[in-house]
């Protein structure tokens, strides 16, 4: 098993030789050994930092598929829905966004009908099949983007 790397020597190898001799020579901590230190400093400066640096990286374009996500602006727990919005994504990029709306006074049934209509609109406009939202994100109402908003009074 190889000897572990000495952190003191790693730091010393980064210094110019003149400074290293002052810090670690007879006037410093006394660890400088001219028979060993020149080679050791060269080893630490020229060694490979990480085996992963030798691994070649490639980029492969992910498959471009359509999916919809729903953003629900509400307090955590069993609290009423404050606002909502949706986005249609193609691969790694959003391509269409439903502007956020407040949900004050909307029943759960009306909200469900509305979200279904949004999916149908995305599907119709882009000639694709969407049956459900791929994901739903709950966002704090303090981040509500709709203006004016009772949670964000105008200053």
PDB file of C-alpha atoms in Angstrom:
ATOM      1  CA  UNK A   1       0.000   0.000   0.000  1.00  0.00           C
ATOM      2  CA  UNK A   2       1.455   3.384  -0.944  1.00  0.00           C
ATOM      3  CA  UNK A   3       2.466   5.872   1.680  1.00  0.00           C
ATOM      4  CA  UNK A   4      -0.192   8.582   2.224  1.00  0.00           C
ATOM      5  CA  UNK A   5       0.474  12.045   0.851  1.00  0.00           C
ATOM      6  CA  UNK A   6       1.960  14.502   3.334  1.00  0.00           C
ATOM      7  CA  UNK A   7      -0.188  17.665   3.475  1.00  0.00           C
ATOM      8  CA  UNK A   8       2.803  19.699   4.646  1.00  0.00           C
ATOM      9  CA  UNK A   9       4.789  18.635   1.566  1.00  0.00           C
ATOM     10  CA  UNK A  10       1.800  19.333  -0.693  1.00  0.00           C
ATOM     11  CA  UNK A  11       1.673  22.926   0.546  1.00  0.00           C
ATOM     12  CA  UNK A  12       5.443  23.304   0.389  1.00  0.00           C
ATOM     13  CA  UNK A  13       5.504  22.138  -3.246  1.00  0.00           C
ATOM     14  CA  UNK A  14       3.362  25.144  -4.206  1.00  0.00           C
ATOM     15  CA  UNK A  15       5.948  27.587  -2.855  1.00  0.00           C
ATOM     16  CA  UNK A  16       9.027  28.757  -4.768  1.00  0.00           C
ATOM     17  CA  UNK A  17      12.164  26.845  -3.677  1.00  0.00           C
ATOM     18  CA  UNK A  18      13.681  29.928  -2.019  1.00  0.00           C
ATOM     19  CA  UNK A  19      10.621  30.445   0.213  1.00  0.00           C
ATOM     20  CA  UNK A  20      10.367  26.729   0.975  1.00  0.00           C
ATOM     21  CA  UNK A  21      14.009  26.661   2.142  1.00  0.00           C
ATOM     22  CA  UNK A  22      13.401  29.661   4.429  1.00  0.00           C
ATOM     23  CA  UNK A  23      10.215  28.190   5.942  1.00  0.00           C
ATOM     24  CA  UNK A  24      11.480  24.627   6.284  1.00  0.00           C
ATOM     25  CA  UNK A  25      15.264  25.107   6.501  1.00  0.00           C
ATOM     26  CA  UNK A  26      17.445  25.609   9.583  1.00  0.00           C
ATOM     27  CA  UNK A  27      15.825  28.988  10.341  1.00  0.00           C
ATOM     28  CA  UNK A  28      12.295  27.531   9.903  1.00  0.00           C
ATOM     29  CA  UNK A  29      10.893  24.240  11.168  1.00  0.00           C
ATOM     30  CA  UNK A  30      13.995  22.291  10.112  1.00  0.00           C
ATOM     31  CA  UNK A  31      12.328  19.675   7.912  1.00  0.00           C
ATOM     32  CA  UNK A  32      14.104  20.677   4.673  1.00  0.00           C
ATOM     33  CA  UNK A  33      16.342  17.885   3.384  1.00  0.00           C
ATOM     34  CA  UNK A  34      18.061  18.778   0.088  1.00  0.00           C
ATOM     35  CA  UNK A  35      18.556  15.066  -0.755  1.00  0.00           C
ATOM     36  CA  UNK A  36      14.791  14.392  -0.646  1.00  0.00           C
ATOM     37  CA  UNK A  37      12.881  17.643  -0.934  1.00  0.00           C
ATOM     38  CA  UNK A  38      13.695  18.590  -4.552  1.00  0.00           C
ATOM     39  CA  UNK A  39      12.367  15.270  -5.864  1.00  0.00           C
ATOM     40  CA  UNK A  40       9.412  15.238  -3.474  1.00  0.00           C
ATOM     41  CA  UNK A  41       8.380  18.779  -4.443  1.00  0.00           C
ATOM     42  CA  UNK A  42       8.569  17.817  -8.122  1.00  0.00           C
ATOM     43  CA  UNK A  43       6.420  14.743  -7.449  1.00  0.00           C
ATOM     44  CA  UNK A  44       3.737  16.772  -5.669  1.00  0.00           C
ATOM     45  CA  UNK A  45       3.699  19.463  -8.369  1.00  0.00           C
ATOM     46  CA  UNK A  46       3.458  17.028 -11.286  1.00  0.00           C
ATOM     47  CA  UNK A  47       1.253  14.262  -9.919  1.00  0.00           C
ATOM     48  CA  UNK A  48      -2.252  13.790 -11.244  1.00  0.00           C
ATOM     49  CA  UNK A  49      -4.683  15.523  -8.903  1.00  0.00           C
ATOM     50  CA  UNK A  50      -7.502  13.043  -9.347  1.00  0.00           C
ATOM     51  CA  UNK A  51      -8.073   9.858 -11.271  1.00  0.00           C
ATOM     52  CA  UNK A  52     -11.394  11.262 -12.482  1.00  0.00           C
ATOM     53  CA  UNK A  53      -9.432  13.948 -14.358  1.00  0.00           C
ATOM     54  CA  UNK A  54      -8.299  11.178 -16.697  1.00  0.00           C
ATOM     55  CA  UNK A  55     -11.877  10.164 -17.507  1.00  0.00           C
ATOM     56  CA  UNK A  56     -13.140  11.670 -20.715  1.00  0.00           C
ATOM     57  CA  UNK A  57     -16.513  13.380 -20.528  1.00  0.00           C
ATOM     58  CA  UNK A  58     -19.027  13.341 -23.352  1.00  0.00           C
ATOM     59  CA  UNK A  59     -22.303  15.147 -23.831  1.00  0.00           C
ATOM     60  CA  UNK A  60     -25.303  13.260 -25.154  1.00  0.00           C
ATOM     61  CA  UNK A  61     -28.462  15.175 -25.952  1.00  0.00           C
ATOM     62  CA  UNK A  62     -31.313  13.812 -23.816  1.00  0.00           C
ATOM     63  CA  UNK A  63     -34.440  12.691 -25.641  1.00  0.00           C
ATOM     64  CA  UNK A  64     -36.767  15.575 -26.367  1.00  0.00           C
ATOM     65  CA  UNK A  65     -40.202  14.692 -25.070  1.00  0.00           C
ATOM     66  CA  UNK A  66     -43.100  16.913 -24.113  1.00  0.00           C
ATOM     67  CA  UNK A  67     -44.295  17.106 -20.523  1.00  0.00           C
ATOM     68  CA  UNK A  68     -46.334  19.515 -18.428  1.00  0.00           C
ATOM     69  CA  UNK A  69     -45.690  20.671 -14.872  1.00  0.00           C
ATOM     70  CA  UNK A  70     -48.114  22.378 -12.518  1.00  0.00           C
ATOM     71  CA  UNK A  71     -47.149  25.031  -9.965  1.00  0.00           C
ATOM     72  CA  UNK A  72     -49.422  25.345  -6.937  1.00  0.00           C
ATOM     73  CA  UNK A  73     -48.932  28.434  -4.793  1.00  0.00           C
ATOM     74  CA  UNK A  74     -50.142  27.399  -1.337  1.00  0.00           C
ATOM     75  CA  UNK A  75     -49.134  27.138   2.286  1.00  0.00           C
ATOM     76  CA  UNK A  76     -47.779  23.787   3.433  1.00  0.00           C
ATOM     77  CA  UNK A  77     -50.312  21.337   4.795  1.00  0.00           C
ATOM     78  CA  UNK A  78     -54.040  21.287   4.255  1.00  0.00           C
ATOM     79  CA  UNK A  79     -54.382  24.953   3.279  1.00  0.00           C
ATOM     80  CA  UNK A  80     -56.408  26.446   0.408  1.00  0.00           C
ATOM     81  CA  UNK A  81     -54.819  27.000  -2.981  1.00  0.00           C
ATOM     82  CA  UNK A  82     -53.710  30.627  -3.415  1.00  0.00           C
ATOM     83  CA  UNK A  83     -52.678  30.630  -7.089  1.00  0.00           C
ATOM     84  CA  UNK A  84     -51.520  28.299  -9.842  1.00  0.00           C
ATOM     85  CA  UNK A  85     -49.659  28.206 -13.133  1.00  0.00           C
ATOM     86  CA  UNK A  86     -48.386  25.569 -15.556  1.00  0.00           C
ATOM     87  CA  UNK A  87     -45.581  25.071 -18.069  1.00  0.00           C
ATOM     88  CA  UNK A  88     -45.077  22.853 -21.075  1.00  0.00           C
ATOM     89  CA  UNK A  89     -41.537  21.571 -21.525  1.00  0.00           C
ATOM     90  CA  UNK A  90     -39.794  20.027 -24.507  1.00  0.00           C
ATOM     91  CA  UNK A  91     -36.754  18.151 -23.276  1.00  0.00           C
ATOM     92  CA  UNK A  92     -34.767  20.420 -20.973  1.00  0.00           C
ATOM     93  CA  UNK A  93     -36.463  23.726 -21.880  1.00  0.00           C
ATOM     94  CA  UNK A  94     -39.830  25.286 -21.093  1.00  0.00           C
ATOM     95  CA  UNK A  95     -41.615  26.220 -24.331  1.00  0.00           C
ATOM     96  CA  UNK A  96     -45.040  27.420 -23.191  1.00  0.00           C
ATOM     97  CA  UNK A  97     -46.322  28.924 -19.961  1.00  0.00           C
ATOM     98  CA  UNK A  98     -49.784  29.430 -18.559  1.00  0.00           C
ATOM     99  CA  UNK A  99     -49.797  32.775 -16.815  1.00  0.00           C
ATOM    100  CA  UNK A 100     -50.484  32.327 -13.106  1.00  0.00           C
ATOM    101  CA  UNK A 101     -53.980  32.997 -11.799  1.00  0.00           C
ATOM    102  CA  UNK A 102     -55.415  33.486  -8.321  1.00  0.00           C
ATOM    103  CA  UNK A 103     -57.720  30.699  -7.154  1.00  0.00           C
ATOM    104  CA  UNK A 104     -59.861  32.692  -4.718  1.00  0.00           C
ATOM    105  CA  UNK A 105     -63.415  31.331  -4.658  1.00  0.00           C
ATOM    106  CA  UNK A 106     -62.685  28.379  -6.972  1.00  0.00           C
ATOM    107  CA  UNK A 107     -63.849  25.005  -5.718  1.00  0.00           C
ATOM    108  CA  UNK A 108     -61.708  21.882  -6.037  1.00  0.00           C
ATOM    109  CA  UNK A 109     -63.901  20.725  -8.943  1.00  0.00           C
ATOM    110  CA  UNK A 110     -63.472  24.002 -10.838  1.00  0.00           C
ATOM    111  CA  UNK A 111     -59.705  23.918 -10.281  1.00  0.00           C
ATOM    112  CA  UNK A 112     -59.532  20.320 -11.587  1.00  0.00           C
ATOM    113  CA  UNK A 113     -61.599  21.260 -14.662  1.00  0.00           C
ATOM    114  CA  UNK A 114     -59.347  24.263 -15.304  1.00  0.00           C
ATOM    115  CA  UNK A 115     -56.120  22.240 -15.024  1.00  0.00           C
ATOM    116  CA  UNK A 116     -57.560  19.659 -17.429  1.00  0.00           C
ATOM    117  CA  UNK A 117     -58.418  22.445 -19.907  1.00  0.00           C
ATOM    118  CA  UNK A 118     -54.837  23.706 -19.637  1.00  0.00           C
ATOM    119  CA  UNK A 119     -53.503  20.250 -20.555  1.00  0.00           C
ATOM    120  CA  UNK A 120     -55.938  20.091 -23.494  1.00  0.00           C
ATOM    121  CA  UNK A 121     -54.826  23.542 -24.675  1.00  0.00           C
ATOM    122  CA  UNK A 122     -51.132  22.543 -24.535  1.00  0.00           C
ATOM    123  CA  UNK A 123     -51.945  19.325 -26.427  1.00  0.00           C
ATOM    124  CA  UNK A 124     -54.004  21.120 -29.081  1.00  0.00           C
ATOM    125  CA  UNK A 125     -51.527  23.962 -29.668  1.00  0.00           C
ATOM    126  CA  UNK A 126     -48.547  21.602 -30.051  1.00  0.00           C
ATOM    127  CA  UNK A 127     -50.422  18.650 -31.600  1.00  0.00           C
ATOM    128  CA  UNK A 128     -49.317  16.231 -28.870  1.00  0.00           C
ATOM    129  CA  UNK A 129     -50.934  13.864 -26.372  1.00  0.00           C
ATOM    130  CA  UNK A 130     -50.920  14.927 -22.731  1.00  0.00           C
ATOM    131  CA  UNK A 131     -52.957  13.000 -20.186  1.00  0.00           C
ATOM    132  CA  UNK A 132     -51.577  14.292 -16.913  1.00  0.00           C
ATOM    133  CA  UNK A 133     -48.995  16.597 -15.384  1.00  0.00           C
ATOM    134  CA  UNK A 134     -45.579  15.022 -15.039  1.00  0.00           C
ATOM    135  CA  UNK A 135     -44.995  16.787 -11.723  1.00  0.00           C
ATOM    136  CA  UNK A 136     -46.605  19.272  -9.362  1.00  0.00           C
ATOM    137  CA  UNK A 137     -44.614  21.741  -7.320  1.00  0.00           C
ATOM    138  CA  UNK A 138     -45.928  23.463  -4.223  1.00  0.00           C
ATOM    139  CA  UNK A 139     -44.571  26.991  -3.912  1.00  0.00           C
ATOM    140  CA  UNK A 140     -45.079  29.347  -0.981  1.00  0.00           C
ATOM    141  CA  UNK A 141     -47.709  32.035  -1.687  1.00  0.00           C
ATOM    142  CA  UNK A 142     -45.134  34.650  -0.694  1.00  0.00           C
ATOM    143  CA  UNK A 143     -43.620  33.955  -4.149  1.00  0.00           C
ATOM    144  CA  UNK A 144     -46.918  34.529  -5.942  1.00  0.00           C
ATOM    145  CA  UNK A 145     -46.164  36.229  -9.288  1.00  0.00           C
ATOM    146  CA  UNK A 146     -49.714  37.560  -9.854  1.00  0.00           C
ATOM    147  CA  UNK A 147     -50.068  41.321  -9.360  1.00  0.00           C
ATOM    148  CA  UNK A 148     -51.964  42.778  -7.642  1.00  0.00           C
ATOM    149  CA  UNK A 149     -51.889  40.156  -4.904  1.00  0.00           C
ATOM    150  CA  UNK A 150     -53.237  40.317  -1.338  1.00  0.00           C
ATOM    151  CA  UNK A 151     -50.090  38.480  -0.127  1.00  0.00           C
ATOM    152  CA  UNK A 152     -47.871  41.127  -1.758  1.00  0.00           C
ATOM    153  CA  UNK A 153     -49.431  44.527  -1.046  1.00  0.00           C
ATOM    154  CA  UNK A 154     -48.363  47.376  -3.280  1.00  0.00           C
ATOM    155  CA  UNK A 155     -45.874  49.692  -1.617  1.00  0.00           C
TER     156      UNK A 155
END
